PDB file of C-alpha atoms in Angstrom:
ATOM      1  CA  MET A   2      -6.754 -64.836 -45.953  1.00 35.00           C
ATOM      2  CA  ALA A   3      -4.760 -63.622 -42.976  1.00 40.00           C
ATOM      3  CA  SER A   4      -6.392 -60.213 -43.139  1.00 39.00           C
ATOM      4  CA  THR A   5      -9.799 -61.784 -42.527  1.00 40.00           C
ATOM      5  CA  ILE A   6      -8.575 -63.612 -39.444  1.00 46.00           C
ATOM      6  CA  ILE A   7      -6.054 -61.203 -37.967  1.00 50.00           C
ATOM      7  CA  PRO A   8      -7.440 -57.704 -37.387  1.00 53.00           C
ATOM      8  CA  THR A   9      -5.341 -54.837 -38.684  1.00 56.00           C
ATOM      9  CA  VAL A  10      -7.416 -52.005 -37.216  1.00 60.00           C
ATOM     10  CA  THR A  11      -9.353 -51.530 -33.990  1.00 60.00           C
ATOM     11  CA  ARG A  12     -13.127 -51.110 -34.006  1.00 60.00           C
ATOM     12  CA  ASP A  13     -12.769 -47.335 -34.100  1.00 60.00           C
ATOM     13  CA  GLY A  14     -10.531 -47.547 -37.186  1.00 63.00           C
ATOM     14  CA  ALA A  15      -7.177 -46.913 -35.479  1.00 61.00           C
ATOM     15  CA  PRO A  16      -4.402 -49.129 -36.868  1.00 60.00           C
ATOM     16  CA  ILE A  17      -3.054 -51.849 -34.616  1.00 59.00           C
ATOM     17  CA  ALA A  18       0.585 -50.963 -34.133  1.00 61.00           C
ATOM     18  CA  ASN A  19       3.250 -53.024 -32.431  1.00 67.00           C
ATOM     19  CA  ALA A  20       1.165 -56.188 -32.668  1.00 71.00           C
ATOM     20  CA  THR A  21       2.555 -59.128 -34.575  1.00 78.00           C
ATOM     21  CA  PRO A  22       0.068 -61.547 -36.101  1.00 80.00           C
ATOM     22  CA  ARG A  23       1.306 -64.258 -33.744  1.00 86.00           C
ATOM     23  CA  ALA A  24       0.685 -62.033 -30.705  1.00 84.00           C
ATOM     24  CA  VAL A  25      -2.866 -61.317 -31.860  1.00 82.00           C
ATOM     25  CA  GLN A  26      -3.487 -65.011 -32.542  1.00 87.00           C
ATOM     26  CA  ALA A  27      -2.030 -66.027 -29.168  1.00 90.00           C
ATOM     27  CA  ALA A  28      -4.169 -63.451 -27.355  1.00 89.00           C
ATOM     28  CA  ALA A  29      -7.302 -64.589 -29.213  1.00 88.00           C
ATOM     29  CA  LEU A  30      -6.577 -68.258 -28.530  1.00 91.00           C
ATOM     30  CA  THR A  31      -5.866 -67.637 -24.847  1.00 93.00           C
ATOM     31  CA  ALA A  32      -9.007 -65.544 -24.399  1.00 90.00           C
ATOM     32  CA  GLY A  33     -11.122 -68.106 -26.259  1.00 89.00           C
ATOM     33  CA  VAL A  34      -9.820 -71.056 -24.256  1.00 91.00           C
ATOM     34  CA  LEU A  35     -10.294 -69.199 -20.979  1.00 91.00           C
ATOM     35  CA  PHE A  36     -13.814 -68.118 -21.952  1.00 89.00           C
ATOM     36  CA  GLY A  37     -14.774 -71.621 -23.109  1.00 89.00           C
ATOM     37  CA  PHE A  38     -13.376 -73.188 -19.935  1.00 91.00           C
ATOM     38  CA  GLY A  39     -15.360 -70.716 -17.829  1.00 89.00           C
ATOM     39  CA  LEU A  40     -18.554 -71.497 -19.730  1.00 88.00           C
ATOM     40  CA  ALA A  41     -18.016 -75.236 -19.297  1.00 89.00           C
ATOM     41  CA  LEU A  42     -17.137 -74.899 -15.608  1.00 90.00           C
ATOM     42  CA  SER A  43     -20.247 -72.803 -14.957  1.00 88.00           C
ATOM     43  CA  THR A  44     -22.439 -75.356 -16.830  1.00 88.00           C
ATOM     44  CA  MET A  45     -23.604 -72.716 -19.314  1.00 87.00           C
ATOM     45  CA  ILE A  46     -22.893 -75.213 -22.111  1.00 88.00           C
ATOM     46  CA  ARG A  47     -25.811 -77.346 -20.931  1.00 89.00           C
ATOM     47  CA  PRO A  48     -29.061 -76.037 -22.470  1.00 89.00           C
ATOM     48  CA  GLU A  49     -31.211 -77.573 -19.717  1.00 90.00           C
ATOM     49  CA  ILE A  50     -29.334 -75.523 -17.093  1.00 89.00           C
ATOM     50  CA  VAL A  51     -29.775 -72.336 -19.131  1.00 88.00           C
ATOM     51  CA  LEU A  52     -33.478 -73.049 -19.664  1.00 89.00           C
ATOM     52  CA  GLY A  53     -33.883 -73.604 -15.904  1.00 90.00           C
ATOM     53  CA  PHE A  54     -32.282 -70.209 -15.344  1.00 88.00           C
ATOM     54  CA  LEU A  55     -34.581 -68.555 -17.912  1.00 87.00           C
ATOM     55  CA  ARG A  56     -37.606 -70.162 -16.221  1.00 89.00           C
ATOM     56  CA  PHE A  57     -36.418 -68.869 -12.828  1.00 90.00           C
ATOM     57  CA  THR A  58     -36.204 -72.406 -11.418  1.00 90.00           C
ATOM     58  CA  ASP A  59     -32.378 -72.466 -11.181  1.00 87.00           C
ATOM     59  CA  LEU A  60     -30.788 -69.101 -10.467  1.00 87.00           C
ATOM     60  CA  GLY A  61     -27.203 -70.341 -10.136  1.00 87.00           C
ATOM     61  CA  LEU A  62     -26.268 -68.825 -13.496  1.00 87.00           C
ATOM     62  CA  MET A  63     -27.222 -65.395 -12.171  1.00 88.00           C
ATOM     63  CA  LEU A  64     -24.028 -65.489 -10.096  1.00 89.00           C
ATOM     64  CA  VAL A  65     -22.024 -66.441 -13.188  1.00 86.00           C
ATOM     65  CA  MET A  66     -23.523 -63.672 -15.312  1.00 86.00           C
ATOM     66  CA  GLY A  67     -23.275 -61.155 -12.492  1.00 91.00           C
ATOM     67  CA  GLY A  68     -19.620 -62.046 -11.964  1.00 90.00           C
ATOM     68  CA  GLY A  69     -18.924 -61.620 -15.672  1.00 88.00           C
ATOM     69  CA  VAL A  70     -20.647 -58.237 -15.785  1.00 93.00           C
ATOM     70  CA  LEU A  71     -18.771 -57.084 -12.680  1.00 95.00           C
ATOM     71  CA  VAL A  72     -15.371 -58.120 -14.058  1.00 92.00           C
ATOM     72  CA  ALA A  73     -16.108 -56.462 -17.425  1.00 90.00           C
ATOM     73  CA  MET A  74     -17.258 -53.233 -15.741  1.00 92.00           C
ATOM     74  CA  VAL A  75     -14.124 -53.041 -13.633  1.00 93.00           C
ATOM     75  CA  ALA A  76     -11.889 -53.821 -16.625  1.00 88.00           C
ATOM     76  CA  TYR A  77     -13.565 -51.199 -18.830  1.00 85.00           C
ATOM     77  CA  GLN A  78     -13.195 -48.585 -16.101  1.00 88.00           C
ATOM     78  CA  LEU A  79      -9.657 -49.402 -14.976  1.00 88.00           C
ATOM     79  CA  ALA A  80      -7.863 -50.389 -18.194  1.00 84.00           C
ATOM     80  CA  PRO A  81      -7.877 -46.908 -19.783  1.00 83.00           C
ATOM     81  CA  ARG A  82      -6.707 -45.403 -16.476  1.00 86.00           C
ATOM     82  CA  LEU A  83      -3.906 -47.889 -15.847  1.00 88.00           C
ATOM     83  CA  LEU A  84      -2.659 -48.349 -19.421  1.00 84.00           C
ATOM     84  CA  THR A  85      -1.637 -45.640 -21.874  1.00 81.00           C
ATOM     85  CA  ARG A  86      -2.761 -47.825 -24.787  1.00 79.00           C
ATOM     86  CA  PRO A  87      -4.213 -51.326 -25.289  1.00 80.00           C
ATOM     87  CA  LEU A  88      -1.662 -54.120 -24.889  1.00 80.00           C
ATOM     88  CA  LEU A  89      -1.766 -55.091 -28.575  1.00 79.00           C
ATOM     89  CA  GLY A  90      -1.674 -51.528 -29.896  1.00 73.00           C
ATOM     90  CA  GLY A  91      -4.289 -49.147 -31.172  1.00 71.00           C
ATOM     91  CA  ALA A  92      -6.048 -46.691 -28.906  1.00 73.00           C
ATOM     92  CA  PHE A  93      -8.819 -46.706 -26.336  1.00 76.00           C
ATOM     93  CA  ALA A  94     -11.993 -45.134 -27.706  1.00 75.00           C
ATOM     94  CA  ARG A  95     -15.647 -44.798 -26.796  1.00 74.00           C
ATOM     95  CA  ARG A  96     -18.193 -46.034 -29.264  1.00 72.00           C
ATOM     96  CA  THR A  97     -21.659 -44.608 -29.334  1.00 77.00           C
ATOM     97  CA  ALA A  98     -24.455 -47.143 -29.452  1.00 78.00           C
ATOM     98  CA  VAL A  99     -27.595 -46.514 -31.461  1.00 81.00           C
ATOM     99  CA  LEU A 100     -30.901 -47.989 -30.380  1.00 88.00           C
ATOM    100  CA  ASP A 101     -32.726 -48.412 -33.680  1.00 89.00           C
ATOM    101  CA  ARG A 102     -35.254 -50.816 -35.159  1.00 89.00           C
ATOM    102  CA  PRO A 103     -32.725 -53.386 -36.449  1.00 84.00           C
ATOM    103  CA  THR A 104     -31.014 -53.488 -33.049  1.00 85.00           C
ATOM    104  CA  VAL A 105     -34.306 -54.059 -31.213  1.00 91.00           C
ATOM    105  CA  ALA A 106     -35.470 -56.658 -33.767  1.00 88.00           C
ATOM    106  CA  GLY A 107     -32.147 -58.506 -33.594  1.00 86.00           C
ATOM    107  CA  ALA A 108     -32.202 -58.503 -29.791  1.00 88.00           C
ATOM    108  CA  ALA A 109     -35.767 -59.851 -29.813  1.00 92.00           C
ATOM    109  CA  ILE A 110     -34.918 -62.627 -32.277  1.00 88.00           C
ATOM    110  CA  PHE A 111     -31.819 -63.540 -30.267  1.00 87.00           C
ATOM    111  CA  GLY A 112     -33.817 -63.596 -27.013  1.00 88.00           C
ATOM    112  CA  ILE A 113     -36.578 -65.746 -28.497  1.00 90.00           C
ATOM    113  CA  GLY A 114     -34.047 -68.200 -29.910  1.00 85.00           C
ATOM    114  CA  TRP A 115     -32.162 -68.322 -26.625  1.00 86.00           C
ATOM    115  CA  GLY A 116     -35.393 -68.908 -24.711  1.00 87.00           C
ATOM    116  CA  LEU A 117     -36.556 -71.669 -27.045  1.00 87.00           C
ATOM    117  CA  CYS A 118     -33.375 -73.738 -27.127  1.00 86.00           C
ATOM    118  CA  GLY A 119     -31.285 -72.451 -24.204  1.00 86.00           C
ATOM    119  CA  VAL A 120     -28.214 -71.899 -26.372  1.00 87.00           C
ATOM    120  CA  CYS A 121     -26.327 -68.776 -27.403  1.00 84.00           C
ATOM    121  CA  PRO A 122     -23.210 -68.651 -29.622  1.00 86.00           C
ATOM    122  CA  GLY A 123     -20.422 -68.750 -27.021  1.00 86.00           C
ATOM    123  CA  PRO A 124     -21.748 -71.685 -25.002  1.00 87.00           C
ATOM    124  CA  ALA A 125     -22.709 -73.532 -28.203  1.00 88.00           C
ATOM    125  CA  ILE A 126     -19.133 -73.424 -29.498  1.00 87.00           C
ATOM    126  CA  ALA A 127     -17.753 -74.311 -26.067  1.00 88.00           C
ATOM    127  CA  GLY A 128     -20.237 -77.182 -25.871  1.00 87.00           C
ATOM    128  CA  LEU A 129     -19.022 -78.517 -29.208  1.00 87.00           C
ATOM    129  CA  GLY A 130     -15.511 -78.435 -27.794  1.00 84.00           C
ATOM    130  CA  ALA A 131     -16.747 -80.435 -24.805  1.00 86.00           C
ATOM    131  CA  GLY A 132     -18.276 -83.075 -27.097  1.00 86.00           C
ATOM    132  CA  SER A 133     -21.954 -82.039 -27.180  1.00 85.00           C
ATOM    133  CA  TRP A 134     -22.375 -82.583 -30.921  1.00 86.00           C
ATOM    134  CA  GLU A 135     -26.135 -81.893 -30.843  1.00 86.00           C
ATOM    135  CA  LEU A 136     -25.259 -78.225 -30.321  1.00 86.00           C
ATOM    136  CA  GLY A 137     -24.166 -78.215 -33.964  1.00 87.00           C
ATOM    137  CA  TRP A 138     -27.833 -77.713 -34.857  1.00 89.00           C
ATOM    138  CA  ALA A 139     -27.933 -74.554 -32.783  1.00 87.00           C
ATOM    139  CA  ILE A 140     -24.720 -73.289 -34.412  1.00 89.00           C
ATOM    140  CA  ALA A 141     -26.214 -73.988 -37.848  1.00 90.00           C
ATOM    141  CA  GLY A 142     -29.261 -71.905 -36.886  1.00 87.00           C
ATOM    142  CA  ILE A 143     -27.041 -69.118 -35.555  1.00 86.00           C
ATOM    143  CA  ALA A 144     -25.044 -69.169 -38.804  1.00 89.00           C
ATOM    144  CA  LEU A 145     -28.235 -68.988 -40.894  1.00 90.00           C
ATOM    145  CA  GLY A 146     -29.445 -66.046 -38.813  1.00 84.00           C
ATOM    146  CA  ALA A 147     -26.124 -64.272 -39.271  1.00 85.00           C
ATOM    147  CA  LEU A 148     -26.282 -64.936 -43.025  1.00 89.00           C
ATOM    148  CA  ALA A 149     -29.844 -63.563 -43.209  1.00 86.00           C
ATOM    149  CA  GLN A 150     -28.776 -60.457 -41.275  1.00 83.00           C
ATOM    150  CA  GLY A 151     -25.816 -59.940 -43.584  1.00 84.00           C
ATOM    151  CA  LEU A 152     -27.915 -60.310 -46.697  1.00 87.00           C
ATOM    152  CA  THR A 153     -30.596 -57.905 -45.482  1.00 83.00           C
ATOM    153  CA  THR A 154     -28.031 -55.330 -44.325  1.00 79.00           C
ATOM    154  CA  ARG A 155     -26.360 -55.166 -47.737  1.00 65.00           C
ATOM    155  CA  ARG A 156     -29.587 -53.925 -49.273  1.00 59.00           C
TER     156      ARG A 156
END
């Protein structure tokens, strides 16, 4: 069971060295709590705010998303230059992205779902943590979509 929760290799297949399971769990918990708090603070856990953003009637979330993209860009550029290896082990690597039919179809389905209900996975889980139990329906739909993708990919 622990191997399904605690990663033992990085995405590029390099083994995670020097990382204890507790360190990986602590890092994941800290990142998740920080991310969820940021989503709640920015009101991204409220579907009506997200739908207002998608309808271009409330552009406040553009600052939130822009700030997130900026921080991620800086981190992805600076981390490999400042660190010899990732903090929890492994190695920095570039992954090539492929723009194929399943990627485009998945992005379209995700975008349509997001536009219809104003919820994506991260804010839905954070919203559940904040007590918005109606977001459970959105998470159920996300889980069904993930299951359908997994079943069609196996073929």
